[in-house]
Short mmCIF file of C-alpha atoms and ligand atoms in Angstrom, two decimals:
data_model
loop_
_atom_site.label_atom_id
_atom_site.label_comp_id
_atom_site.label_asym_id
_atom_site.label_seq_id
_atom_site.Cartn_x
_atom_site.Cartn_y
_atom_site.Cartn_z
CA MET A 245 -8.90 9.70 -29.69
CA TYR A 246 -12.38 8.22 -29.45
CA ILE A 247 -11.16 4.74 -30.39
CA ASN A 248 -8.31 5.03 -27.92
CA LEU A 249 -10.73 5.87 -25.13
CA LEU A 250 -12.88 2.88 -26.01
CA GLU A 251 -9.87 0.58 -26.05
CA ARG A 252 -8.76 1.92 -22.74
CA ARG A 253 -12.13 1.38 -21.18
CA LEU A 254 -12.63 -2.24 -22.15
CA PRO A 255 -10.71 -3.99 -19.36
CA MET A 256 -11.67 -1.62 -16.64
CA PRO A 257 -12.37 -3.11 -13.22
CA LEU A 258 -13.57 0.21 -11.79
CA LYS A 259 -16.50 0.16 -9.39
CA THR A 260 -19.09 2.96 -9.40
CA PRO A 261 -19.73 4.74 -6.05
CA ALA A 262 -23.05 2.85 -5.79
CA GLU A 263 -21.37 -0.51 -6.35
CA TYR A 264 -18.73 0.39 -3.76
CA ILE A 265 -21.39 1.26 -1.15
CA GLU A 266 -23.34 -1.93 -1.86
CA SER A 267 -20.15 -4.00 -1.49
CA ILE A 268 -19.51 -2.48 2.02
CA LYS A 269 -23.12 -3.08 2.96
CA ALA A 270 -22.69 -6.75 2.19
CA LEU A 271 -19.93 -7.14 4.86
CA LYS A 272 -21.06 -8.88 7.99
CA ARG A 273 -19.04 -7.39 10.83
CA THR A 274 -19.17 -6.83 14.60
CA VAL A 275 -19.25 -3.08 15.08
CA TYR A 276 -19.72 -1.12 18.28
CA LEU A 277 -20.80 2.51 18.26
CA PHE A 278 -22.13 4.48 21.29
CA GLY A 279 -22.50 1.26 23.29
CA GLN A 280 -24.57 -0.51 20.66
CA LYS A 281 -23.90 -3.15 18.04
CA ILE A 282 -24.41 -1.70 14.54
CA ASP A 283 -25.36 -4.08 11.71
CA ASN A 284 -25.70 -1.52 9.00
CA THR A 285 -22.75 0.97 8.97
CA VAL A 286 -23.64 2.22 5.45
CA ASP A 287 -26.87 3.99 6.47
CA ASN A 288 -25.75 5.01 9.95
CA PRO A 289 -25.86 8.86 10.14
CA ILE A 290 -22.67 9.07 12.20
CA ILE A 291 -20.67 6.89 9.82
CA LYS A 292 -22.23 7.77 6.47
CA PRO A 293 -20.37 11.04 5.71
CA SER A 294 -17.07 9.09 5.97
CA LEU A 295 -18.43 6.46 3.54
CA ASN A 296 -19.31 9.35 1.18
CA ALA A 297 -15.74 10.58 1.32
CA VAL A 298 -14.33 7.19 0.25
CA ALA A 299 -17.05 6.93 -2.45
CA MET A 300 -15.57 10.12 -3.85
CA THR A 301 -12.36 8.13 -4.71
CA TYR A 302 -14.61 5.93 -6.94
CA ALA A 303 -16.72 8.83 -8.30
CA LEU A 304 -13.78 10.87 -9.54
CA ALA A 305 -12.21 7.81 -11.25
CA GLN A 306 -15.32 7.58 -13.43
CA LYS A 307 -14.97 11.19 -14.66
CA GLU A 308 -12.97 11.82 -17.81
CA GLU A 309 -11.54 15.05 -16.52
CA TYR A 310 -9.91 13.30 -13.52
CA ARG A 311 -9.09 9.98 -15.04
CA ASP A 312 -5.38 10.77 -15.64
CA ILE A 313 -4.89 11.45 -11.91
CA MET A 314 -7.41 9.01 -10.49
CA THR A 315 -6.57 5.93 -12.55
CA ALA A 316 -3.44 4.06 -13.67
CA THR A 317 -2.54 1.07 -15.75
CA SER A 318 -1.89 -2.07 -13.72
CA HIS A 319 1.67 -3.38 -14.16
CA ILE A 320 0.42 -6.93 -13.69
CA THR A 321 -2.70 -7.07 -15.89
CA GLY A 322 -2.48 -3.98 -18.08
CA ASN A 323 -6.02 -3.02 -16.91
CA VAL A 324 -7.12 0.48 -16.03
CA ILE A 325 -7.38 0.51 -12.24
CA ASN A 326 -8.03 3.02 -9.57
CA ARG A 327 -4.75 4.67 -8.58
CA PHE A 328 -5.41 3.73 -4.96
CA THR A 329 -4.71 0.08 -5.94
CA HIS A 330 -1.66 0.86 -8.12
CA ILE A 331 1.97 0.08 -7.50
CA HIS A 332 3.93 3.24 -8.53
CA GLN A 333 5.88 2.51 -11.71
CA SER A 334 7.49 5.90 -12.31
CA ILE A 335 8.13 9.37 -10.94
CA ASP A 336 5.02 10.47 -12.84
CA ASP A 337 2.99 7.98 -10.77
CA LEU A 338 4.40 9.39 -7.52
CA VAL A 339 3.60 12.93 -8.59
CA LYS A 340 0.06 11.99 -9.60
CA LYS A 341 -0.40 10.40 -6.24
CA SER A 342 0.37 13.76 -4.51
CA LYS A 343 -2.02 15.57 -6.88
CA MET A 344 -4.72 12.97 -6.26
CA GLY A 345 -4.36 13.62 -2.45
CA ARG A 346 -4.80 17.36 -2.90
CA LEU A 347 -7.75 16.97 -5.32
CA LEU A 348 -9.66 14.64 -3.00
CA GLY A 349 -8.91 16.80 0.08
CA ALA A 350 -10.39 19.74 -1.76
CA LYS A 351 -13.47 17.79 -3.00
CA THR A 352 -14.31 16.39 0.45
CA GLY A 353 -12.85 18.85 2.97
CA CYS A 354 -11.75 15.90 5.14
CA CYS A 355 -9.84 12.66 5.32
CA PHE A 356 -10.95 10.30 2.48
CA GLN A 357 -9.26 7.34 4.13
CA ARG A 358 -8.15 5.25 1.10
CA CYS A 359 -4.38 6.23 1.15
CA VAL A 360 -3.36 3.85 3.97
CA GLY A 361 -4.14 0.78 1.87
CA MET A 362 -2.32 2.15 -1.18
CA ASP A 363 0.70 2.93 0.94
CA ALA A 364 0.60 -0.55 2.58
CA LEU A 365 0.44 -2.25 -0.93
CA ASN A 366 3.39 -0.27 -2.30
CA ALA A 367 5.49 -0.91 0.83
CA LEU A 368 4.68 -4.57 0.76
CA SER A 369 5.71 -4.83 -2.88
CA MET A 370 9.29 -4.03 -1.85
CA THR A 371 9.42 -5.79 1.50
CA THR A 372 8.03 -9.10 0.28
CA TYR A 373 10.55 -9.03 -2.52
CA ALA A 374 13.45 -8.19 -0.13
CA ILE A 375 12.50 -11.02 2.24
CA ASP A 376 12.47 -13.53 -0.66
CA GLN A 377 15.90 -12.36 -1.74
CA LYS A 378 17.38 -13.07 1.68
CA TYR A 379 15.42 -16.25 2.73
CA GLY A 380 14.29 -17.78 -0.56
CA THR A 381 10.64 -17.47 0.49
CA GLN A 382 7.71 -16.98 -1.91
CA TYR A 383 6.08 -13.87 -0.43
CA TYR A 384 6.34 -11.69 -3.53
CA GLN A 385 4.42 -14.03 -5.78
CA ARG A 386 1.77 -14.38 -3.04
CA PHE A 387 1.61 -10.64 -2.71
CA LEU A 388 1.12 -10.17 -6.53
CA LYS A 389 -1.78 -12.61 -6.47
CA TYR A 390 -3.40 -10.70 -3.64
CA LEU A 391 -2.68 -7.38 -5.36
CA GLN A 392 -4.41 -8.55 -8.50
CA TYR A 393 -7.43 -9.55 -6.41
CA VAL A 394 -7.54 -6.07 -4.91
CA GLN A 395 -7.09 -4.39 -8.34
CA ASP A 396 -9.66 -6.56 -10.20
CA ASN A 397 -12.28 -5.90 -7.54
CA ASP A 398 -11.31 -2.25 -6.96
CA LEU A 399 -11.15 -2.74 -3.19
CA VAL A 400 -10.44 -0.34 -0.29
CA CYS A 401 -7.68 -1.70 1.99
CA ASP A 402 -7.23 -0.50 5.55
CA GLY A 403 -3.42 -0.35 6.08
CA ALA A 404 -3.29 -1.30 9.74
CA MET A 405 0.00 -0.51 11.39
CA THR A 406 -0.41 1.09 14.84
CA ASP A 407 -0.50 -1.32 17.78
CA PRO A 408 -1.82 -0.20 21.13
CA LYS A 409 1.86 -0.43 22.35
CA GLY A 410 1.19 -0.71 26.12
CA ASP A 411 4.21 0.46 28.05
CA ARG A 412 6.16 2.46 25.43
CA SER A 413 9.46 1.82 27.18
CA LEU A 414 9.15 -1.94 26.53
CA PRO A 415 9.50 -3.98 23.31
CA PRO A 416 6.67 -6.39 22.34
CA HIS A 417 8.12 -9.49 24.05
CA LYS A 418 8.52 -7.64 27.43
CA GLN A 419 4.95 -6.37 27.63
CA GLU A 420 3.02 -7.73 30.59
CA ASP A 421 0.09 -8.33 28.24
CA PRO A 422 1.58 -9.78 24.96
CA ASP A 423 -1.52 -8.76 22.98
CA LEU A 424 -0.65 -5.10 23.17
CA TYR A 425 1.32 -5.75 19.98
CA LEU A 426 -0.49 -7.97 17.49
CA HIS A 427 1.12 -11.40 17.31
CA VAL A 428 0.95 -14.98 16.14
CA VAL A 429 -0.50 -17.37 18.71
CA LYS A 430 -0.77 -20.57 16.65
CA GLU A 431 0.48 -22.02 13.34
CA THR A 432 -1.40 -24.72 11.47
CA LYS A 433 -0.86 -26.43 8.11
CA ASP A 434 -3.44 -24.09 6.60
CA GLY A 435 -2.34 -20.79 8.09
CA ILE A 436 -1.77 -18.82 11.29
CA ILE A 437 -3.96 -17.50 14.11
CA VAL A 438 -3.29 -13.94 15.24
CA ARG A 439 -4.27 -11.99 18.34
CA GLY A 440 -4.02 -8.27 19.29
CA ALA A 441 -5.38 -4.98 18.02
CA LYS A 442 -4.71 -2.07 15.71
CA ALA A 443 -5.61 1.35 17.08
CA HIS A 444 -6.74 4.65 15.37
CA GLN A 445 -7.59 2.83 12.16
CA THR A 446 -8.59 5.37 9.56
CA GLY A 447 -11.56 4.38 7.38
CA ALA A 448 -11.72 0.86 9.11
CA LEU A 449 -15.47 0.48 8.53
CA ASN A 450 -15.36 1.63 4.91
CA SER A 451 -12.73 -0.98 3.91
CA HIS A 452 -13.12 -4.32 2.22
CA GLU A 453 -9.77 -5.62 3.48
CA VAL A 454 -7.42 -5.08 6.38
CA ILE A 455 -3.67 -5.33 5.69
CA VAL A 456 -1.79 -5.73 8.93
CA MET A 457 1.89 -4.68 9.34
CA PRO A 458 4.23 -4.44 12.42
CA THR A 459 4.42 -1.06 13.98
CA ILE A 460 8.11 -0.95 14.94
CA ALA A 461 11.51 -2.47 14.02
CA MET A 462 11.97 -5.73 15.96
CA ARG A 463 14.63 -8.00 17.50
CA PRO A 464 14.93 -11.77 17.45
CA GLU A 465 12.93 -12.08 20.73
CA ASP A 466 10.03 -10.25 19.03
CA ARG A 467 9.78 -12.69 16.11
CA ASP A 468 6.19 -13.77 17.05
CA TRP A 469 5.18 -10.15 16.64
CA ALA A 470 6.86 -9.74 13.25
CA VAL A 471 3.87 -10.59 11.06
CA SER A 472 2.18 -9.05 8.05
CA PHE A 473 -0.95 -10.32 6.35
CA ALA A 474 -4.31 -9.40 4.80
CA VAL A 475 -7.79 -10.45 5.89
CA PRO A 476 -11.24 -9.63 4.61
CA ALA A 477 -12.75 -6.93 6.76
CA ASP A 478 -15.42 -9.33 7.90
CA ALA A 479 -13.15 -12.23 8.87
CA GLU A 480 -14.29 -14.11 11.92
CA GLY A 481 -12.91 -12.72 15.18
CA ILE A 482 -12.52 -9.16 14.06
CA ILE A 483 -14.34 -6.52 16.22
CA TYR A 484 -14.60 -2.82 15.46
CA ILE A 485 -15.04 -0.14 18.10
CA TYR A 486 -15.81 3.23 16.57
CA GLY A 487 -13.81 6.39 17.69
CA ARG A 488 -15.60 9.54 18.87
CA GLN A 489 -15.02 12.88 17.24
CA SER A 490 -15.63 16.32 18.64
CA CYS A 491 -19.16 17.49 17.66
CA ASP A 492 -20.01 13.97 16.23
CA THR A 493 -23.58 13.94 17.64
CA ARG A 494 -24.46 17.00 15.52
CA LYS A 495 -24.84 14.40 12.69
CA LEU A 496 -27.95 13.11 14.52
CA GLU A 497 -29.69 16.56 14.71
CA LYS A 498 -32.70 17.49 12.63
CA TYR A 499 -30.99 20.22 10.61
CA SER A 500 -27.59 19.63 8.93
CA ILE A 501 -26.34 23.27 8.92
CA ASP A 502 -24.53 22.96 12.28
CA GLN A 503 -22.37 20.08 10.94
CA GLY A 504 -20.56 22.50 8.66
CA ASN A 505 -19.76 19.75 6.15
CA ALA A 506 -22.80 17.55 6.21
CA LEU A 507 -21.75 15.43 3.24
CA PHE A 508 -18.25 14.27 4.13
CA GLY A 509 -16.11 13.29 7.03
CA GLY A 510 -13.44 10.82 8.20
CA HIS A 511 -13.41 8.20 10.89
CA GLU A 512 -11.16 5.99 13.03
CA ALA A 513 -11.80 2.76 14.92
CA LEU A 514 -10.09 0.26 17.16
CA ILE A 515 -9.81 -3.09 15.38
CA VAL A 516 -9.52 -6.05 17.73
CA PHE A 517 -8.27 -9.38 16.38
CA ASP A 518 -9.64 -11.97 18.71
CA ASP A 519 -7.84 -15.10 17.37
CA VAL A 520 -8.31 -14.48 13.71
CA PHE A 521 -7.33 -17.16 11.24
CA VAL A 522 -5.20 -16.10 8.21
CA PRO A 523 -4.60 -18.65 5.44
CA TRP A 524 -0.97 -18.94 4.27
CA ASP A 525 -1.68 -17.36 0.86
CA ARG A 526 -2.51 -14.13 2.67
CA VAL A 527 0.63 -14.04 4.91
CA PHE A 528 3.36 -11.66 3.74
CA MET A 529 5.83 -11.72 6.61
CA TYR A 530 6.13 -14.51 9.14
CA LYS A 531 8.64 -14.04 11.94
CA GLU A 532 11.29 -12.40 9.67
CA TYR A 533 11.81 -9.82 12.43
CA ASP A 534 14.75 -8.27 10.58
CA PHE A 535 12.32 -6.97 7.90
CA ALA A 536 9.82 -5.41 10.29
CA GLY A 537 11.80 -2.06 10.21
CA HIS A 538 12.10 -2.30 6.41
CA LEU A 539 8.33 -2.41 6.03
CA VAL A 540 7.61 0.23 8.65
CA GLU A 541 10.00 2.73 7.08
CA ARG A 542 8.67 2.32 3.62
CA PHE A 543 5.03 2.50 4.66
CA ALA A 544 5.73 5.49 6.87
CA SER A 545 7.55 7.46 4.13
CA TYR A 546 4.78 6.76 1.60
CA HIS A 547 2.11 7.73 4.07
CA ARG A 548 3.98 10.94 4.91
CA GLN A 549 3.80 11.81 1.25
CA SER A 550 0.08 11.01 1.36
CA TYR A 551 -0.43 14.04 3.58
CA ALA A 552 -0.92 15.98 0.36
CA CYS A 553 -4.58 15.47 1.47
CA LYS A 554 -4.18 18.38 3.99
CA VAL A 555 -3.19 20.76 1.17
CA GLY A 556 -6.62 20.16 -0.39
CA VAL A 557 -8.36 20.67 2.90
CA GLY A 558 -6.30 23.88 3.25
CA ASP A 559 -7.69 24.99 -0.10
CA VAL A 560 -11.25 24.56 1.29
CA LEU A 561 -10.28 26.46 4.44
CA ILE A 562 -8.69 29.37 2.56
CA GLY A 563 -11.75 29.51 0.29
CA ALA A 564 -14.05 29.59 3.34
CA THR A 565 -11.96 32.29 5.06
CA GLN A 566 -11.91 34.57 2.00
CA THR A 567 -15.63 34.11 1.70
CA ILE A 568 -16.41 35.01 5.31
CA ALA A 569 -14.12 38.04 4.97
CA GLU A 570 -16.21 39.16 1.99
CA TYR A 571 -19.53 38.43 3.70
CA ASN A 572 -18.40 40.47 6.74
CA GLY A 573 -17.15 43.32 4.53
CA ILE A 574 -13.48 43.15 5.76
CA ASP A 575 -11.90 41.60 2.63
CA LYS A 576 -10.36 44.88 1.54
CA ALA A 577 -8.58 45.48 4.85
CA SER A 578 -4.81 45.16 4.22
CA HIS A 579 -4.20 42.96 7.26
CA VAL A 580 -6.95 40.59 6.20
CA LYS A 581 -5.46 40.39 2.64
CA ASP A 582 -2.06 39.72 4.16
CA LYS A 583 -3.37 36.97 6.40
CA ILE A 584 -4.94 35.23 3.42
CA ILE A 585 -1.63 35.48 1.57
CA GLU A 586 0.07 33.97 4.58
CA MET A 587 -2.42 31.05 4.54
CA ILE A 588 -1.77 30.50 0.85
CA HIS A 589 1.97 30.69 1.31
CA LEU A 590 1.86 28.03 4.04
CA ASN A 591 -0.51 25.80 2.13
CA GLU A 592 1.58 25.97 -1.09
CA THR A 593 4.82 25.33 0.93
CA LEU A 594 3.11 22.11 2.04
CA TYR A 595 2.39 21.30 -1.60
CA CYS A 596 6.04 21.85 -2.48
CA GLY A 597 7.03 19.14 0.02
CA CYS A 598 4.70 16.42 -1.22
CA ILE A 599 5.63 17.17 -4.89
CA ALA A 600 9.32 17.39 -4.11
CA CYS A 601 9.48 14.00 -2.34
CA ALA A 602 7.71 12.53 -5.38
CA THR A 603 9.94 14.05 -8.08
CA GLU A 604 13.10 13.09 -6.10
CA GLY A 605 11.84 9.52 -5.78
CA LYS A 606 13.66 6.54 -7.28
CA ARG A 607 13.16 3.03 -8.51
CA GLU A 608 13.66 0.23 -5.95
CA GLU A 609 13.47 -3.54 -6.42
CA PRO A 610 11.34 -5.04 -7.87
CA GLY A 611 10.49 -1.89 -9.92
CA THR A 612 8.41 0.02 -7.39
CA TYR A 613 9.08 3.75 -7.20
CA MET A 614 9.83 5.00 -3.74
CA VAL A 615 9.53 8.62 -2.51
CA ASN A 616 12.64 10.44 -1.31
CA THR A 617 12.46 9.53 2.37
CA LEU A 618 14.19 12.66 3.71
CA LEU A 619 11.81 15.01 1.83
CA ALA A 620 8.74 12.93 2.68
CA ASN A 621 9.65 13.24 6.36
CA VAL A 622 10.31 17.02 6.05
CA HIS A 623 6.91 17.33 4.34
CA LYS A 624 5.07 15.49 7.10
CA GLN A 625 7.00 17.51 9.77
CA ASN A 626 5.63 20.67 8.12
CA ILE A 627 2.16 19.04 8.16
CA THR A 628 2.43 18.77 11.99
CA ARG A 629 2.72 22.58 12.12
CA PHE A 630 1.34 24.61 9.24
CA PRO A 631 -2.34 23.49 9.36
CA TYR A 632 -2.44 24.75 12.93
CA GLU A 633 -1.20 28.19 11.84
CA ILE A 634 -3.60 28.18 8.79
CA ALA A 635 -6.45 27.31 11.21
CA ARG A 636 -5.40 30.06 13.57
CA LEU A 637 -5.51 32.69 10.83
CA ALA A 638 -8.89 31.35 9.59
CA GLN A 639 -10.37 31.77 13.18
CA ASP A 640 -8.73 35.22 13.40
CA ILE A 641 -10.52 36.40 10.26
CA ALA A 642 -13.79 34.58 10.92
CA GLY A 643 -14.32 36.36 14.24
CA GLY A 644 -15.94 35.30 17.53
CA ALA A 645 -19.32 34.35 15.87
CA LEU A 646 -17.58 31.17 15.01
CA VAL A 647 -18.14 29.96 18.58
CA THR A 648 -21.16 31.96 19.66
CA LEU A 649 -23.65 31.18 16.84
CA PRO A 650 -27.07 29.81 17.97
CA SER A 651 -28.20 26.43 16.72
CA ALA A 652 -29.88 25.66 13.44
CA ASP A 653 -32.97 24.71 15.53
CA ASP A 654 -33.11 28.32 16.75
CA LEU A 655 -32.52 29.61 13.20
CA ASN A 656 -35.56 27.65 12.09
CA HIS A 657 -37.66 28.55 15.08
CA PRO A 658 -40.63 30.83 14.17
CA GLU A 659 -39.81 33.34 16.88
CA ALA A 660 -36.08 33.12 17.64
CA GLY A 661 -35.20 32.69 13.92
CA LYS A 662 -36.21 36.20 12.91
CA TRP A 663 -33.87 37.68 15.54
CA ILE A 664 -31.01 35.46 14.38
CA LYS A 665 -31.62 36.47 10.77
CA LYS A 666 -31.62 40.11 11.75
CA TYR A 667 -28.76 40.27 14.22
CA PHE A 668 -26.38 37.80 12.66
CA LYS A 669 -26.61 39.51 9.27
CA ALA A 670 -23.48 41.20 8.03
CA LYS A 671 -23.45 42.52 4.40
CA SER A 672 -27.05 43.34 3.38
CA ASP A 673 -26.94 41.32 0.11
CA ILE A 674 -25.76 38.14 1.80
CA PRO A 675 -28.45 35.90 3.41
CA THR A 676 -27.68 35.30 7.14
CA GLU A 677 -27.91 31.57 6.58
CA HIS A 678 -25.12 31.68 4.04
CA ARG A 679 -22.88 33.46 6.56
CA ILE A 680 -23.80 30.82 9.17
CA ARG A 681 -23.07 28.01 6.79
CA ILE A 682 -19.58 29.31 5.98
CA LEU A 683 -18.79 29.88 9.71
CA ARG A 684 -19.99 26.34 10.49
CA LEU A 685 -17.68 24.99 7.80
CA ILE A 686 -14.67 26.84 9.32
CA GLU A 687 -15.75 25.54 12.74
CA ASN A 688 -15.93 22.00 11.32
CA ILE A 689 -12.39 22.11 9.95
CA THR A 690 -10.68 23.90 12.79
CA MET A 691 -12.50 22.39 15.86
CA GLY A 692 -15.26 20.05 14.72
CA THR A 693 -15.25 16.53 13.21
CA ALA A 694 -13.01 17.52 10.34
CA ALA A 695 -10.39 19.00 12.85
CA VAL A 696 -9.60 15.39 13.68
CA GLY A 697 -8.19 15.10 10.20
CA TYR A 698 -6.94 18.61 9.60
CA LEU A 699 -5.23 19.13 13.01
CA THR A 700 -4.70 16.17 15.33
CA GLU A 701 -4.31 13.64 12.53
CA SER A 702 -1.86 16.06 10.92
CA MET A 703 0.09 15.89 14.20
CA HIS A 704 0.01 12.14 14.78
CA GLY A 705 -1.04 10.44 11.58
CA ALA A 706 1.76 8.57 9.80
CA GLY A 707 3.83 8.94 12.94
CA SER A 708 4.07 11.69 15.54
CA PRO A 709 6.52 14.63 14.97
CA GLN A 710 9.49 12.93 16.73
CA ALA A 711 9.29 9.99 14.42
CA GLN A 712 9.96 12.32 11.41
CA ARG A 713 12.85 13.97 13.23
CA ILE A 714 14.54 10.63 13.79
CA MET A 715 14.29 9.95 10.06
CA ILE A 716 15.43 13.49 9.14
CA ALA A 717 18.49 13.06 11.35
CA ARG A 718 19.29 9.68 9.85
CA GLU A 719 18.84 10.80 6.16
CA SER A 720 20.40 14.21 6.08
CA ASN A 721 24.15 13.42 5.93
CA VAL A 722 25.44 16.16 8.24
CA LYS A 723 28.99 14.84 7.88
CA GLU A 724 28.96 15.79 4.20
CA LYS A 725 27.67 19.26 5.01
CA GLN A 726 30.52 19.67 7.57
CA LYS A 727 33.06 18.75 4.85
CA THR A 728 31.64 21.32 2.43
CA ALA A 729 32.00 23.95 5.14
CA GLN A 730 35.39 22.86 6.20
CA ARG A 731 36.67 22.84 2.57
CA LEU A 732 35.53 26.46 2.07
CA ALA A 733 37.12 27.54 5.34
CA GLN A 734 40.24 25.73 4.22
CA VAL A 735 40.22 23.53 7.39
CA ILE A 736 40.53 20.53 5.10
CA SER A 737 41.91 20.34 1.57
CA SER A 738 39.62 20.77 -1.42
CA ASP A 739 39.86 17.12 -2.47
CA GLU A 740 38.92 15.71 0.96
FE1 SF4 W 247 -5.27 9.78 3.40
FE2 SF4 W 247 -4.88 12.05 4.56
FE3 SF4 W 247 -6.73 10.48 5.50
FE4 SF4 W 247 -4.21 9.86 5.89
S1 SF4 W 247 -5.26 11.66 6.71
S2 SF4 W 247 -5.82 8.47 5.12
S3 SF4 W 247 -3.20 10.61 4.09
S4 SF4 W 247 -6.75 11.45 3.50
FE1 FE W 248 -4.04 9.46 8.48
#
């Protein structure tokens, strides 16, 4: 056992959390936040919690107890790599991906941002191969070389799909401003120049690389918009504009109690591509418009599975709700017990979905394992609903103090503080500050910075609810269900 572990550790390109943070610090980027240019994102108090959440994906990979879930063996080098850079080689890999999402959601209580890159890599492994089969191109070999670079350096990739989209009723080539979908503006012998933007980019500032994909299926007239490539996050011409979150400026306050979860958070940003050069060896789709939909569907289904993360955040919220019930002395009330059971039932139903789409996955060319797309879409559809109900029940049990608590400044004030400690006390053996901390955590997940991830991102991330319903309609074979009914009713014969 000891020798095996040693052997396994030898070729390990795993970064430590400190190495990861240093590598992000070394990036030279143009970043805007609150109307100012930010040189150092790593030590910025607004951004830092989100960096910590990504760093957790490195920290857990270093721990023996999580290694089976957090690491995998590269199918190209045989090295032990972080699972976030792995191409799924089996059903077991897909199941471990779902378990990894729940684990990290529970460890951070927020969006840990690294899934988009993993999902982009896996989708590209299939689409580059499929394009080569049809057109005799060399995208797959290019992709494998890039993948090895990502694996060997244990990089975070931002999977950038969502274009600004302009007038939603018009395809890319009919937009008044052609840049509202990212597109190719020039081709040279060394590569291409691209212009446009990607919106709502999760973890953009904590990523080493940006992998760009088209956002919709395309027609021949849209061929200049059918482009996929990877660029370093600090490539010339890239501009980041940081997205606001509800309660974000609490991170600038003197005391951290009011943040609820002071250690971790997620973030999104607008990424502008102002004529960015991409060398040919980083281009994975170039005007093959008929494969834009292929890539979008695979990425979307993988990313809908990735919403296992919300099950982990649900674990935190259930734990916080049970705790506040005990602190308030209401945990024995039958309706409170029943509401907690309801929260668990909803959360575990979500878990069923992300495990089911993994176990029902199958091998696709060139050997990548793909989730069951119907079940992945059903799972994500549930994710657009159940966290809202879980959050409602948490707020029901937590009580009105959730939104009427005084600030941490008042708690620490020599005069006001004593009244807060006296009148916000519930059970006599529980310090008032503990009660406040748990209430602030529930506030954070259900209406503060983490609610971006637990609620609105659950609604719109990996595609809005209607996108899943389109896929559910397409994948569910209603005709066959009709036949089974008609056979039993003897409307048609048993062998039809
Ligand atoms: Fe990953 Fe979930 Fe964040 Fe999406 S919302 S990047 S699936 S942690
Ligand atoms: Fe997301």
